[in-house]
Amino acid sequence: MFWGKVFVAILLSVAVSIGALSSLVVEADQVFLSSMEEKWQVHLKQTKIKSILLPGFILLLLTGISIPIVFSGEKFGWMEFLPIFLTAFALKWIEFDIQELEARMGSEKLGRNLRMGLFASSILLFVISFFVNPWLSWGLAMGLAYIGNRWLQKSMMEKHSLVSWEKLIQLEGRRVAKLNRIINLFTDAPHTKNHAKRRKYLDCFVHIFSGTNNPYQYLYSRIFFRGNSYSGLFFRLTIIGFLVLMFASIPAASIFLSILFLYLTGFQILPLYFQLDEHILVHLYPQQRDKRFKGFRKVVMYLLLVESILFTVAVSLGAGLDTAIFSFLLNLIFIILFHSFYIGKRTKKRDN
């Protein structure tokens, strides 16, 4: 019960950061925007109101889901739900104030520090809400929003009354890119640029997937986890497959769908093998070609094994444990056949 409330307090505090100001500014407008300065001051205010609809809806859903956890074993109703949601809503408004400040200053340093303070304040307010009184935390959140807004308007906005168009365009481009990346998980989104990214939090998986004595296996693992193309495909098919299998109750259908999603995943990842054709390191430090093929096969096998385990969990939830065990055994047979025969057949022609 105690840890459940703490978990929900952190969850809602993180959810406050979801959503960005939707200014709809595009790069080509930068030349003309400065002459419309006064109108854009009004537009920025209106933008905050429009932009809060989607994050507000997400906060509404998360609050509704969290309430049964927070008040487990107790009676609860609108008198508990409403002040908690309004607290989250007020905190989100403060977060939008910080985003507006960033758009005016053109610097992220102060915004980052303010967000850290907001995150700490959010946890404190939600803890007060869950352990003391929800209405008290709402009153404190409203007071914080009012003081924060006044401070931003008077102390900072007067020093940065003009909009930093370059920063605003950058923030809008970042918002659209994030939105497209989410959409791209389920379908091909137009104008989505795939960039290599460090993703330090995935380094532990890179170490597991890359092995110890095969440089190709390391390169393929790095390419997979740093790029969006293949990792996006993998996560997309895994999420869709997991959801489908979780709601499939017919054993034969579950087994068939599990193997089908494994095949689709493996088939979609096969072009990753040719990503090193033009890699300069491969030509500067040539290795045996067999190592390249073996390294790639191992990476694919590890990915399919991870997906197979997740599918087994989904099948156990949908069709039962016995079906899940049988499905896992068939998945292993499929992975061995795919690993031993199919990958070589599909890559051999072009590799020669």
C-alpha positions as a Python dict, from the first residue, in 0.01 Angstrom:
ca = {
    (1, 'M'): (0, 0, 0),
    (2, 'F'): (273, 246, 102),
    (3, 'W'): (498, 162, -191),
    (4, 'G'): (200, 163, -424),
    (5, 'K'): (132, 525, -332),
    (6, 'V'): (498, 617, -372),
    (7, 'F'): (506, 446, -712),
    (8, 'V'): (196, 634, -828),
    (9, 'A'): (342, 964, -700),
    (10, 'I'): (655, 910, -914),
    (11, 'L'): (449, 788, -1211),
    (12, 'L'): (225, 1096, -1213),
    (13, 'S'): (527, 1324, -1162),
    (14, 'V'): (691, 1175, -1471),
    (15, 'A'): (360, 1203, -1661),
    (16, 'V'): (359, 1578, -1595),
    (17, 'S'): (650, 1609, -1841),
    (18, 'I'): (453, 1443, -2124),
    (19, 'G'): (345, 1683, -2398),
    (20, 'A'): (503, 1987, -2560),
    (21, 'L'): (385, 2329, -2672),
    (22, 'S'): (235, 2296, -3018),
    (23, 'S'): (336, 2628, -3179),
    (24, 'L'): (311, 2490, -3537),
    (25, 'V'): (609, 2704, -3639),
    (26, 'V'): (808, 2569, -3932),
    (27, 'E'): (1160, 2650, -4043),
    (28, 'A'): (1063, 2848, -4352),
    (29, 'D'): (870, 3095, -4136),
    (30, 'Q'): (1176, 3212, -3946),
    (31, 'V'): (1247, 3492, -4195),
    (32, 'F'): (900, 3642, -4161),
    (33, 'L'): (815, 3574, -3799),
    (34, 'S'): (999, 3872, -3644),
    (35, 'S'): (760, 4118, -3814),
    (36, 'M'): (466, 3940, -3647),
    (37, 'E'): (612, 3963, -3296),
    (38, 'E'): (307, 4114, -3123),
    (39, 'K'): (63, 3867, -3277),
    (40, 'W'): (286, 3579, -3177),
    (41, 'Q'): (282, 3692, -2816),
    (42, 'V'): (-94, 3630, -2822),
    (43, 'H'): (-51, 3309, -3022),
    (44, 'L'): (186, 3164, -2761),
    (45, 'K'): (-76, 3216, -2490),
    (46, 'Q'): (-342, 3046, -2700),
    (47, 'T'): (-100, 2766, -2790),
    (48, 'K'): (-63, 2671, -2424),
    (49, 'I'): (-439, 2629, -2390),
    (50, 'K'): (-466, 2411, -2703),
    (51, 'S'): (-152, 2211, -2625),
    (52, 'I'): (-268, 2107, -2280),
    (53, 'L'): (-567, 1909, -2413),
    (54, 'L'): (-374, 1592, -2503),
    (55, 'P'): (-144, 1586, -2194),
    (56, 'G'): (-450, 1667, -1983),
    (57, 'F'): (-632, 1368, -2130),
    (58, 'I'): (-331, 1143, -2060),
    (59, 'L'): (-313, 1271, -1701),
    (60, 'L'): (-687, 1208, -1666),
    (61, 'L'): (-643, 845, -1776),
    (62, 'L'): (-338, 785, -1558),
    (63, 'T'): (-509, 938, -1257),
    (64, 'G'): (-815, 719, -1314),
    (65, 'I'): (-597, 408, -1341),
    (66, 'S'): (-391, 503, -1036),
    (67, 'I'): (-676, 581, -797),
    (68, 'P'): (-766, 212, -727),
    (69, 'I'): (-398, 147, -642),
    (70, 'V'): (-372, 447, -412),
    (71, 'F'): (-697, 378, -229),
    (72, 'S'): (-680, 0, -233),
    (73, 'G'): (-913, -139, 32),
    (74, 'E'): (-1067, 204, 95),
    (75, 'K'): (-1373, 383, -37),
    (76, 'F'): (-1298, 646, -295),
    (77, 'G'): (-1492, 866, -534),
    (78, 'W'): (-1490, 1203, -707),
    (79, 'M'): (-1383, 1381, -389),
    (80, 'E'): (-1053, 1192, -405),
    (81, 'F'): (-1014, 1170, -783),
    (82, 'L'): (-1086, 1533, -873),
    (83, 'P'): (-825, 1712, -655),
    (84, 'I'): (-553, 1464, -758),
    (85, 'F'): (-627, 1521, -1126),
    (86, 'L'): (-643, 1899, -1078),
    (87, 'T'): (-307, 1886, -899),
    (88, 'A'): (-150, 1706, -1196),
    (89, 'F'): (-318, 1951, -1434),
    (90, 'A'): (-181, 2255, -1246),
    (91, 'L'): (169, 2104, -1248),
    (92, 'K'): (144, 2047, -1622),
    (93, 'W'): (54, 2413, -1668),
    (94, 'I'): (371, 2510, -1480),
    (95, 'E'): (568, 2280, -1710),
    (96, 'F'): (425, 2464, -2011),
    (97, 'D'): (536, 2794, -1852),
    (98, 'I'): (888, 2653, -1839),
    (99, 'Q'): (867, 2554, -2206),
    (100, 'E'): (755, 2906, -2295),
    (101, 'L'): (1046, 3046, -2101),
    (102, 'E'): (1283, 2824, -2298),
    (103, 'A'): (1132, 2948, -2624),
    (104, 'R'): (1201, 3307, -2518),
    (105, 'M'): (1547, 3261, -2372),
    (106, 'G'): (1682, 3025, -2637),
    (107, 'S'): (1865, 2832, -2363),
    (108, 'E'): (1781, 2497, -2208),
    (109, 'K'): (1998, 2521, -1896),
    (110, 'L'): (1756, 2719, -1677),
    (111, 'G'): (1462, 2518, -1813),
    (112, 'R'): (1636, 2195, -1719),
    (113, 'N'): (1700, 2316, -1365),
    (114, 'L'): (1342, 2438, -1328),
    (115, 'R'): (1211, 2102, -1448),
    (116, 'M'): (1417, 1920, -1187),
    (117, 'G'): (1266, 2148, -922),
    (118, 'L'): (920, 2087, -1066),
    (119, 'F'): (972, 1710, -1060),
    (120, 'A'): (1076, 1719, -693),
    (121, 'S'): (778, 1946, -612),
    (122, 'S'): (543, 1712, -798),
    (123, 'I'): (652, 1410, -596),
    (124, 'L'): (610, 1607, -272),
    (125, 'L'): (261, 1730, -370),
    (126, 'F'): (140, 1384, -474),
    (127, 'V'): (275, 1235, -151),
    (128, 'I'): (81, 1502, 43),
    (129, 'S'): (-222, 1419, -169),
    (130, 'F'): (-204, 1045, -99),
    (131, 'F'): (-99, 1052, 266),
    (132, 'V'): (-246, 1378, 403),
    (133, 'N'): (-526, 1541, 204),
    (134, 'P'): (-586, 1563, -175),
    (135, 'W'): (-746, 1907, -151),
    (136, 'L'): (-448, 2044, 40),
    (137, 'S'): (-210, 1933, -234),
    (138, 'W'): (-437, 2088, -497),
    (139, 'G'): (-435, 2420, -309),
    (140, 'L'): (-56, 2408, -285),
    (141, 'A'): (-28, 2322, -657),
    (142, 'M'): (-251, 2615, -751),
    (143, 'G'): (-46, 2846, -530),
    (144, 'L'): (275, 2716, -688),
    (145, 'A'): (129, 2764, -1037),
    (146, 'Y'): (22, 3120, -957),
    (147, 'I'): (353, 3220, -799),
    (148, 'G'): (550, 3049, -1076),
    (149, 'N'): (346, 3218, -1346),
    (150, 'R'): (380, 3562, -1188),
    (151, 'W'): (753, 3514, -1143),
    (152, 'L'): (796, 3401, -1502),
    (153, 'Q'): (584, 3685, -1636),
    (154, 'K'): (739, 3965, -1434),
    (155, 'S'): (1092, 3863, -1356),
    (156, 'M'): (1190, 3664, -1663),
    (157, 'M'): (950, 3753, -1942),
    (158, 'E'): (1034, 4122, -1910),
    (159, 'K'): (1399, 4040, -1973),
    (160, 'H'): (1308, 3804, -2256),
    (161, 'S'): (997, 3960, -2402),
    (162, 'L'): (1097, 3872, -2757),
    (163, 'V'): (1060, 3519, -2885),
    (164, 'S'): (1372, 3325, -2983),
    (165, 'W'): (1245, 3207, -3320),
    (166, 'E'): (1534, 2974, -3382),
    (167, 'K'): (1473, 2800, -3050),
    (168, 'L'): (1097, 2791, -3100),
    (169, 'I'): (1137, 2630, -3442),
    (170, 'Q'): (1382, 2381, -3294),
    (171, 'L'): (1139, 2290, -3014),
    (172, 'E'): (853, 2249, -3260),
    (173, 'G'): (1069, 2031, -3487),
    (174, 'R'): (1161, 1819, -3188),
    (175, 'R'): (796, 1784, -3087),
    (176, 'V'): (691, 1674, -3436),
    (177, 'A'): (986, 1432, -3456),
    (178, 'K'): (883, 1271, -3124),
    (179, 'L'): (525, 1240, -3245),
    (180, 'N'): (637, 1084, -3573),
    (181, 'R'): (863, 839, -3390),
    (182, 'I'): (568, 721, -3180),
    (183, 'I'): (351, 686, -3492),
    (184, 'N'): (640, 513, -3669),
    (185, 'L'): (630, 234, -3413),
    (186, 'F'): (303, 118, -3568),
    (187, 'T'): (320, 244, -3925),
    (188, 'D'): (562, 425, -4157),
    (189, 'A'): (535, 792, -4071),
    (190, 'P'): (627, 1040, -4347),
    (191, 'H'): (929, 1270, -4300),
    (192, 'T'): (1068, 1054, -4021),
    (193, 'K'): (1444, 1084, -4016),
    (194, 'N'): (1635, 799, -3856),
    (195, 'H'): (1930, 919, -3652),
    (196, 'A'): (2189, 712, -3472),
    (197, 'K'): (2164, 776, -3099),
    (198, 'R'): (2391, 682, -2809),
    (199, 'R'): (2120, 518, -2592),
    (200, 'K'): (2350, 449, -2302),
    (201, 'Y'): (2072, 271, -2113),
    (202, 'L'): (2082, -7, -2376),
    (203, 'D'): (2457, -71, -2339),
    (204, 'C'): (2395, -371, -2116),
    (205, 'F'): (2200, -536, -2401),
    (206, 'V'): (2477, -449, -2647),
    (207, 'H'): (2728, -629, -2426),
    (208, 'I'): (2505, -936, -2406),
    (209, 'F'): (2429, -944, -2778),
    (210, 'S'): (2780, -864, -2901),
    (211, 'G'): (2959, -1163, -2745),
    (212, 'T'): (3335, -1153, -2679),
    (213, 'N'): (3540, -1241, -2987),
    (214, 'N'): (3350, -1135, -3296),
    (215, 'P'): (3381, -769, -3408),
    (216, 'Y'): (3097, -810, -3660),
    (217, 'Q'): (2862, -927, -3390),
    (218, 'Y'): (2951, -616, -3189),
    (219, 'L'): (2895, -388, -3490),
    (220, 'Y'): (2558, -544, -3572),
    (221, 'S'): (2450, -511, -3210),
    (222, 'R'): (2554, -145, -3204),
    (223, 'I'): (2376, -70, -3531),
    (224, 'F'): (2059, -237, -3407),
    (225, 'F'): (2038, -58, -3072),
    (226, 'R'): (2161, 285, -3187),
    (227, 'G'): (1951, 315, -3501),
    (228, 'N'): (1574, 349, -3518),
    (229, 'S'): (1508, 144, -3833),
    (230, 'Y'): (1558, -212, -3714),
    (231, 'S'): (1507, -163, -3342),
    (232, 'G'): (1182, 21, -3425),
    (233, 'L'): (1067, -270, -3641),
    (234, 'F'): (1155, -517, -3370),
    (235, 'F'): (976, -327, -3091),
    (236, 'R'): (677, -256, -3313),
    (237, 'L'): (623, -621, -3409),
    (238, 'T'): (694, -741, -3055),
    (239, 'I'): (438, -502, -2902),
    (240, 'I'): (172, -582, -3161),
    (241, 'G'): (240, -957, -3137),
    (242, 'F'): (231, -948, -2758),
    (243, 'L'): (-105, -767, -2754),
    (244, 'V'): (-257, -999, -3016),
    (245, 'L'): (-140, -1314, -2837),
    (246, 'M'): (-252, -1183, -2499),
    (247, 'F'): (-611, -1160, -2626),
    (248, 'A'): (-603, -1480, -2838),
    (249, 'S'): (-770, -1763, -2646),
    (250, 'I'): (-767, -2037, -2917),
    (251, 'P'): (-452, -2253, -2866),
    (252, 'A'): (-392, -2334, -3235),
    (253, 'A'): (-431, -1968, -3333),
    (254, 'S'): (-193, -1858, -3058),
    (255, 'I'): (76, -2102, -3169),
    (256, 'F'): (38, -2007, -3534),
    (257, 'L'): (44, -1633, -3462),
    (258, 'S'): (346, -1667, -3236),
    (259, 'I'): (551, -1833, -3511),
    (260, 'L'): (414, -1592, -3772),
    (261, 'F'): (529, -1286, -3575),
    (262, 'L'): (869, -1446, -3518),
    (263, 'Y'): (905, -1504, -3892),
    (264, 'L'): (796, -1147, -3973),
    (265, 'T'): (1046, -1009, -3725),
    (266, 'G'): (1333, -1222, -3853),
    (267, 'F'): (1247, -1145, -4215),
    (268, 'Q'): (1233, -770, -4151),
    (269, 'I'): (1569, -770, -3974),
    (270, 'L'): (1754, -957, -4253),
    (271, 'P'): (1853, -637, -4444),
    (272, 'L'): (2058, -540, -4139),
    (273, 'Y'): (2316, -792, -4265),
    (274, 'F'): (2405, -563, -4558),
    (275, 'Q'): (2444, -248, -4349),
    (276, 'L'): (2817, -314, -4319),
    (277, 'D'): (2877, -336, -4695),
    (278, 'E'): (2996, 25, -4707),
    (279, 'H'): (3130, 49, -4352),
    (280, 'I'): (3481, 191, -4363),
    (281, 'L'): (3606, -4, -4060),
    (282, 'V'): (3525, -331, -4231),
    (283, 'H'): (3756, -237, -4517),
    (284, 'L'): (4028, -86, -4299),
    (285, 'Y'): (4046, -386, -4069),
    (286, 'P'): (3924, -680, -4280),
    (287, 'Q'): (3810, -991, -4097),
    (288, 'Q'): (3709, -1333, -4222),
    (289, 'R'): (3375, -1324, -4402),
    (290, 'D'): (3254, -1622, -4205),
    (291, 'K'): (3277, -1413, -3890),
    (292, 'R'): (3041, -1158, -4036),
    (293, 'F'): (2777, -1418, -4115),
    (294, 'K'): (2814, -1592, -3779),
    (295, 'G'): (2798, -1262, -3593),
    (296, 'F'): (2482, -1156, -3772),
    (297, 'R'): (2313, -1493, -3716),
    (298, 'K'): (2382, -1477, -3344),
    (299, 'V'): (2234, -1128, -3313),
    (300, 'V'): (1918, -1238, -3497),
    (301, 'M'): (1894, -1553, -3286),
    (302, 'Y'): (1920, -1355, -2959),
    (303, 'L'): (1652, -1111, -3076),
    (304, 'L'): (1414, -1392, -3173),
    (305, 'L'): (1476, -1569, -2842),
    (306, 'V'): (1388, -1254, -2647),
    (307, 'E'): (1076, -1209, -2858),
    (308, 'S'): (986, -1575, -2817),
    (309, 'I'): (1003, -1548, -2436),
    (310, 'L'): (777, -1242, -2440),
    (311, 'F'): (533, -1419, -2673),
    (312, 'T'): (529, -1718, -2436),
    (313, 'V'): (424, -1488, -2152),
    (314, 'A'): (150, -1342, -2373),
    (315, 'V'): (25, -1688, -2477),
    (316, 'S'): (13, -1799, -2113),
    (317, 'L'): (-207, -1498, -2035),
    (318, 'G'): (-437, -1561, -2331),
    (319, 'A'): (-452, -1935, -2396),
    (320, 'G'): (-309, -2085, -2078),
    (321, 'L'): (18, -2222, -1946),
    (322, 'D'): (9, -2558, -2126),
    (323, 'T'): (-35, -2392, -2463),
    (324, 'A'): (240, -2143, -2377),
    (325, 'I'): (491, -2421, -2303),
    (326, 'F'): (405, -2604, -2624),
    (327, 'S'): (423, -2278, -2817),
    (328, 'F'): (766, -2199, -2670),
    (329, 'L'): (902, -2539, -2780),
    (330, 'L'): (774, -2485, -3134),
    (331, 'N'): (920, -2135, -3131),
    (332, 'L'): (1259, -2279, -3041),
    (333, 'I'): (1239, -2525, -3332),
    (334, 'F'): (1147, -2240, -3566),
    (335, 'I'): (1436, -2025, -3442),
    (336, 'I'): (1686, -2311, -3493),
    (337, 'L'): (1561, -2367, -3849),
    (338, 'F'): (1558, -1996, -3923),
    (339, 'H'): (1905, -1954, -3775),
    (340, 'S'): (2056, -2261, -3945),
    (341, 'F'): (1904, -2250, -4292),
    (342, 'Y'): (1687, -1954, -4380),
    (343, 'I'): (1930, -1671, -4299),
    (344, 'G'): (2206, -1831, -4507),
    (345, 'K'): (1974, -1888, -4800),
    (346, 'R'): (1848, -1528, -4802),
    (347, 'T'): (2191, -1364, -4768),
    (348, 'K'): (2413, -1599, -4968),
    (349, 'K'): (2321, -1474, -5315),
    (350, 'R'): (2399, -1107, -5252),
    (351, 'D'): (2697, -1180, -5030),
    (352, 'N'): (2871, -1364, -5315),
}
